[in-house]
Tab-separated table of C-alpha atoms in Angstrom:
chain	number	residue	atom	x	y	z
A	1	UNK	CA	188.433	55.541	40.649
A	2	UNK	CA	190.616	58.691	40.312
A	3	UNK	CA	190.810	58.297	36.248
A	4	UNK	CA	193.637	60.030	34.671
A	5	UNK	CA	195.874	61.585	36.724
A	6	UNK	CA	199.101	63.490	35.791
A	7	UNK	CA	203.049	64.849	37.973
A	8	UNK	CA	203.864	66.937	38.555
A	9	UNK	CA	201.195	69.460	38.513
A	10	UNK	CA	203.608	72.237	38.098
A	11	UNK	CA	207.644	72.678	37.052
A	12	UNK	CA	210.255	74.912	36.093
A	13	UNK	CA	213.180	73.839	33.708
A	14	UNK	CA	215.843	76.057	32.753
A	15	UNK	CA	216.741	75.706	28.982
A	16	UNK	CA	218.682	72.303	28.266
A	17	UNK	CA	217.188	70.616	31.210
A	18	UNK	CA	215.278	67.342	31.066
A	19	UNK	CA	212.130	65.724	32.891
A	20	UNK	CA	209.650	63.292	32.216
A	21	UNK	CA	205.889	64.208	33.339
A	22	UNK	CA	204.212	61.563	34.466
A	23	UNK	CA	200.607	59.738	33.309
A	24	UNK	CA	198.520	57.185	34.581
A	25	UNK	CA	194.690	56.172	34.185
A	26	UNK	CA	192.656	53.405	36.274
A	27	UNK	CA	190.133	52.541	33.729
A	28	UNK	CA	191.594	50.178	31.612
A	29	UNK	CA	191.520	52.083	28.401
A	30	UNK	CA	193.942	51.460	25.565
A	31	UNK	CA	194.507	54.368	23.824
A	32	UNK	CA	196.575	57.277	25.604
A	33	UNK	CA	197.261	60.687	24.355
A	34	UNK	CA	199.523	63.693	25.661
A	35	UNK	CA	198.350	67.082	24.010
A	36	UNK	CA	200.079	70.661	24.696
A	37	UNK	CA	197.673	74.020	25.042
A	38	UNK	CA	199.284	77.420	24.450
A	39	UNK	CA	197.627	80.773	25.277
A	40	UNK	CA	194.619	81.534	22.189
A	41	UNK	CA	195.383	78.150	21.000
A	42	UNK	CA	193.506	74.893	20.843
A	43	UNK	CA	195.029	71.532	22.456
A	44	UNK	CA	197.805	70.301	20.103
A	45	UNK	CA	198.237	66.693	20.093
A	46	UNK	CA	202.279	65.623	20.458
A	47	UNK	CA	202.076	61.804	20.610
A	48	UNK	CA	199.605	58.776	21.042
A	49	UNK	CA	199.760	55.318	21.819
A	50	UNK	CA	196.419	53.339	20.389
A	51	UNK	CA	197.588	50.574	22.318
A	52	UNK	CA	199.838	49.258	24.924
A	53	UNK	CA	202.670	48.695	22.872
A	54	UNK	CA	202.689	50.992	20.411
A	55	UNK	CA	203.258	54.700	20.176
A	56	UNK	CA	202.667	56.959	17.367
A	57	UNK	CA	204.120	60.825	16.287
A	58	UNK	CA	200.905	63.586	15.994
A	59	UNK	CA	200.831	67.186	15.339
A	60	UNK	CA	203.654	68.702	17.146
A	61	UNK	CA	205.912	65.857	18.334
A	62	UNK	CA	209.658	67.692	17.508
A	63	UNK	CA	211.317	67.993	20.813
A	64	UNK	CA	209.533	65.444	22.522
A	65	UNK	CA	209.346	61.479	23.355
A	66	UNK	CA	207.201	59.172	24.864
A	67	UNK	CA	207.060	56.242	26.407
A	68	UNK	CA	204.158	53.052	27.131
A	69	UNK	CA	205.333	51.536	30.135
A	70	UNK	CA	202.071	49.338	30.098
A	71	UNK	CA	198.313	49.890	29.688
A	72	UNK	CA	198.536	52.150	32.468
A	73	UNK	CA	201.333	54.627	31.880
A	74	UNK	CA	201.994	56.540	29.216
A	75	UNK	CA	205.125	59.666	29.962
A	76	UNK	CA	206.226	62.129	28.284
A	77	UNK	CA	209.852	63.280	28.435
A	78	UNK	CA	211.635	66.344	27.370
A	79	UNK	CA	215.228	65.568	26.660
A	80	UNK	CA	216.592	69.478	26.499
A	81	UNK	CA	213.638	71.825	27.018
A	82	UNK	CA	213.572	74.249	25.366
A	83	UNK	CA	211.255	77.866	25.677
A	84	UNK	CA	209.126	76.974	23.484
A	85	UNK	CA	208.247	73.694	25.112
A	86	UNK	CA	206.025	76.824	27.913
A	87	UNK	CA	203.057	75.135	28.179
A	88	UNK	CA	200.282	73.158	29.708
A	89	UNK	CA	200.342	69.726	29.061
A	90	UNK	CA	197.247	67.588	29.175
A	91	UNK	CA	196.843	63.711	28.753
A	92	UNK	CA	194.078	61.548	28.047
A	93	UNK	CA	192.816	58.038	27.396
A	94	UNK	CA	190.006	56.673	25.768
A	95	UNK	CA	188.467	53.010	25.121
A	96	UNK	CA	188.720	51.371	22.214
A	97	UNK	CA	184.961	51.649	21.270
A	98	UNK	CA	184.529	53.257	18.015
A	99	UNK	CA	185.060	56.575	15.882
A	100	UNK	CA	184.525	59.541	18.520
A	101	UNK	CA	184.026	58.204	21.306
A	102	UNK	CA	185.276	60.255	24.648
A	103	UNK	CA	188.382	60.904	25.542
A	104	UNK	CA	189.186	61.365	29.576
A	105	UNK	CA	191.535	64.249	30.215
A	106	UNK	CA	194.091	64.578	33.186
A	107	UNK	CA	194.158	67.817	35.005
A	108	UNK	CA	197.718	68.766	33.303
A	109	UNK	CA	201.076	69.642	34.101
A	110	UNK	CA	201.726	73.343	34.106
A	111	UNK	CA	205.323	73.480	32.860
A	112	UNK	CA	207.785	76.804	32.221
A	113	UNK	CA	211.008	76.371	30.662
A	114	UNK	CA	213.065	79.437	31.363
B	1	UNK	CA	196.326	76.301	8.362
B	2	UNK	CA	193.461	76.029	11.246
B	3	UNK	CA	191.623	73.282	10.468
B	4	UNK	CA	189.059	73.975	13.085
B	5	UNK	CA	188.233	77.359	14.313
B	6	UNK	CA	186.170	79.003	17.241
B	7	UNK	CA	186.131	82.833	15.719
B	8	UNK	CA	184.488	83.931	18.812
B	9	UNK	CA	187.200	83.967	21.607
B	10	UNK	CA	184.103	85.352	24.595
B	11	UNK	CA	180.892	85.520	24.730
B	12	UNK	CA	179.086	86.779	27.804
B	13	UNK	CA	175.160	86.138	28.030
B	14	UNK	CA	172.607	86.594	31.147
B	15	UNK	CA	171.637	83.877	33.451
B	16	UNK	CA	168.401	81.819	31.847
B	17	UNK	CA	168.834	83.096	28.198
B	18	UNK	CA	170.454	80.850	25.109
B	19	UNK	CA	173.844	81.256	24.712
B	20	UNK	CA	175.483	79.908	21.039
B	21	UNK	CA	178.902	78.796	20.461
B	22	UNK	CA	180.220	78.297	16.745
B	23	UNK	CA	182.712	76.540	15.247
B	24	UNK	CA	183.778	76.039	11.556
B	25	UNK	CA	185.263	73.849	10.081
B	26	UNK	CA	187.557	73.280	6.857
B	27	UNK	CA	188.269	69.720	6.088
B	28	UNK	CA	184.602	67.598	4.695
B	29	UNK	CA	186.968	64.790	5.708
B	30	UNK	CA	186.215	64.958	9.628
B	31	UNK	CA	182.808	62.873	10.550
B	32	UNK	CA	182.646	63.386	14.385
B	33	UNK	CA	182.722	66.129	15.922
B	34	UNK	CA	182.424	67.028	20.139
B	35	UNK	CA	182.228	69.554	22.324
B	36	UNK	CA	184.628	70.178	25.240
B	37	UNK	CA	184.138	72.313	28.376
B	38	UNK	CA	187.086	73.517	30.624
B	39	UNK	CA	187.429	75.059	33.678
B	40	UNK	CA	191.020	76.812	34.846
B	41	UNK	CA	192.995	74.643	36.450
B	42	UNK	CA	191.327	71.360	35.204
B	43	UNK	CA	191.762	68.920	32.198
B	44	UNK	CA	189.034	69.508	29.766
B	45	UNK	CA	185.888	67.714	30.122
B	46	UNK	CA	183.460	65.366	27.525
B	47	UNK	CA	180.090	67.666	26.981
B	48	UNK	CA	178.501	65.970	23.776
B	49	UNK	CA	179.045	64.376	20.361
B	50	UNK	CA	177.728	64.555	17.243
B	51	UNK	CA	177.896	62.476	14.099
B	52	UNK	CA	178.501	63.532	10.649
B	53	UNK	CA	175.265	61.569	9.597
B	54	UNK	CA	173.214	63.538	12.027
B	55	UNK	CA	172.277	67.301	11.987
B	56	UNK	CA	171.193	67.409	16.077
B	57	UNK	CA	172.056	66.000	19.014
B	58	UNK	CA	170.463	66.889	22.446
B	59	UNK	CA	171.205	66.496	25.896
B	60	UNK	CA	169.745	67.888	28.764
B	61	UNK	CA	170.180	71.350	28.332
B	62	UNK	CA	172.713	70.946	25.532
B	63	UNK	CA	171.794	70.716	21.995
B	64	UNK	CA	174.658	70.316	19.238
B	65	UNK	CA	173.658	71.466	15.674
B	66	UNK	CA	175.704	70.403	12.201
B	67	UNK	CA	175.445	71.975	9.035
B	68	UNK	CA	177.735	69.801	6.710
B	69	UNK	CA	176.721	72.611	3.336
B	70	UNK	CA	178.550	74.879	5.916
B	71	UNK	CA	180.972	73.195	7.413
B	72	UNK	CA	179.828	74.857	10.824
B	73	UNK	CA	178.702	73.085	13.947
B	74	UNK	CA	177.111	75.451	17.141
B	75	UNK	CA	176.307	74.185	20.605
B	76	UNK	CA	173.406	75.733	22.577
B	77	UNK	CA	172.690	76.044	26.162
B	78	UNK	CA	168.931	76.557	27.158
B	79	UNK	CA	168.827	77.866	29.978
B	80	UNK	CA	172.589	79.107	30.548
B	81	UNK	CA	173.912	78.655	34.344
B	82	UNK	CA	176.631	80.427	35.570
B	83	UNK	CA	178.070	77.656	36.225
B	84	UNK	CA	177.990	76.749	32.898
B	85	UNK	CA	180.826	79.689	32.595
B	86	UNK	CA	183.995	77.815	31.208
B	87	UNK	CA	186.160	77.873	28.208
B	88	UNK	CA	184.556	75.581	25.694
B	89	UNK	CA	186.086	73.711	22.688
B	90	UNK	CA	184.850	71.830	19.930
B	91	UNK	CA	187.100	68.847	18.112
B	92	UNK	CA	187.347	67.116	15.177
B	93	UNK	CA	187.796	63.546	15.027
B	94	UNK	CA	190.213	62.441	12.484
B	95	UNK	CA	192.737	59.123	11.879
B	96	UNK	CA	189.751	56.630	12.001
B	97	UNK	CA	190.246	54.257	14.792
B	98	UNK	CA	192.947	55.939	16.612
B	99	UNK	CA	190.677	58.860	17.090
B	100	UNK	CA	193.016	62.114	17.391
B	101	UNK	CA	191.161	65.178	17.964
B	102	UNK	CA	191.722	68.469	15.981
B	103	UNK	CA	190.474	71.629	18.934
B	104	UNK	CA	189.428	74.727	17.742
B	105	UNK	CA	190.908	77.904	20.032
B	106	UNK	CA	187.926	77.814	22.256
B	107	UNK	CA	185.495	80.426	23.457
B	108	UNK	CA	185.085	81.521	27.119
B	109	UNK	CA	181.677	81.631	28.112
B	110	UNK	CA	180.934	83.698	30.976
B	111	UNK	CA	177.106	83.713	32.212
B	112	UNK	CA	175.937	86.562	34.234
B	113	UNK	CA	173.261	85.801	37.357
């Protein structure tokens, strides 16, 4: 049972490039999340998909779009990065259980964007 | 506007004592709130919950204390590890069912043998 797992681990873009980083979790959940984390900053959620199916904009989405291939997978794709889009991206999935309950984290994608 | 914030970015205590990590809030709005422990290089990981209808939640060596009249939440570890040293978060849980999570900026606890 590996849980969430996340590709690359690392990447370098220069500006205007594109990539998609990649998520997948083995433990049948239905919701799936991709957040971003910037130095003295909290995780930032971009986009979430409460279901297979269905995907839905959160706090910082501009720049970004995502994709539910199935209850698996859930990507993420830059289509011209940008410097701004430095970070290190995290997803996560979570059951469909009730308010608060745990959300699994991948061990993120360290990207630069020079 | 931070909706959630950790004002203490370290805090470095001695192997066996307490050590106390805060976190305030803003919005009376959020009604779950948990607690988040990373190390580098790794995806944060669950700790413990608490609900806005309780004022304590406990486990193990954990304890998670709310004070709605505040608006502040603090999580205790009795008695601190060093490998309990991490960067720890708390989160708000806001949107209802779909559950997105507001994180605070963290605070790196380091605990001294």
């Amino acid at each position: 049972n590996a849980g969430v797992t996340q590709t690359p681990k690392f990447q370098v873009l220069k500006t205007g490039q594109s990539m998609t980083l990649q998520c997948a979790q083995d433990m049948n959940h239905n919701s799936m999340y991709w957040y971003r984390q910037d130095p003295g900053m909290g995780l930032r959620l971009i986009y979430y998909s409460a279901s297979e199916g269905t995907t839905d904009k959160g706090e910082v989405p501009n720049g970004y779009n995502v994709s539910r291939l199935n209850k698996r997978e859930f990507s993420l794709r830059l289509e011209s990065a940008a410097p701004s889009q430095t970070s290190v991206y995290f997803c996560a999935s979570r059951t469909i259980a009730g308010v608060g309950d745990t959300q699994y984290f991948g061990p993120g994608t360290r990207l630069t964007v020079l | 506007d931070q909706q959630v914030k950790q004002n203490s970015p370290s805090l470095s205590v001695q192997e066996g004592r307490i050590s106390i990590l805060n976190c305030d809030y803003t919005n009376s709005m959020f009604d779950y709130f948990l607690w988040y422990k990373k190390y580098p290089a790794e995806g944060p990981t669950f700790l413990i919950s608490i609900s806005s209808i309780k004022d304590k939640n406990e486990d193990g060596r954990f304890t998670v204390f709310l004070n709605k009249s505040a608006k502040h939440l603090s999580l205790h570890i009795v008695p601190s590890q060093p490998g309990d040293s991490a960067v720890y978060f708390c989160a708000a849980v806001y949107g209802g069912a779909t559950n997105k999570l507001i994180f605070g900026t963290g605070t790196l606890l380091a605990v001294q043998p």
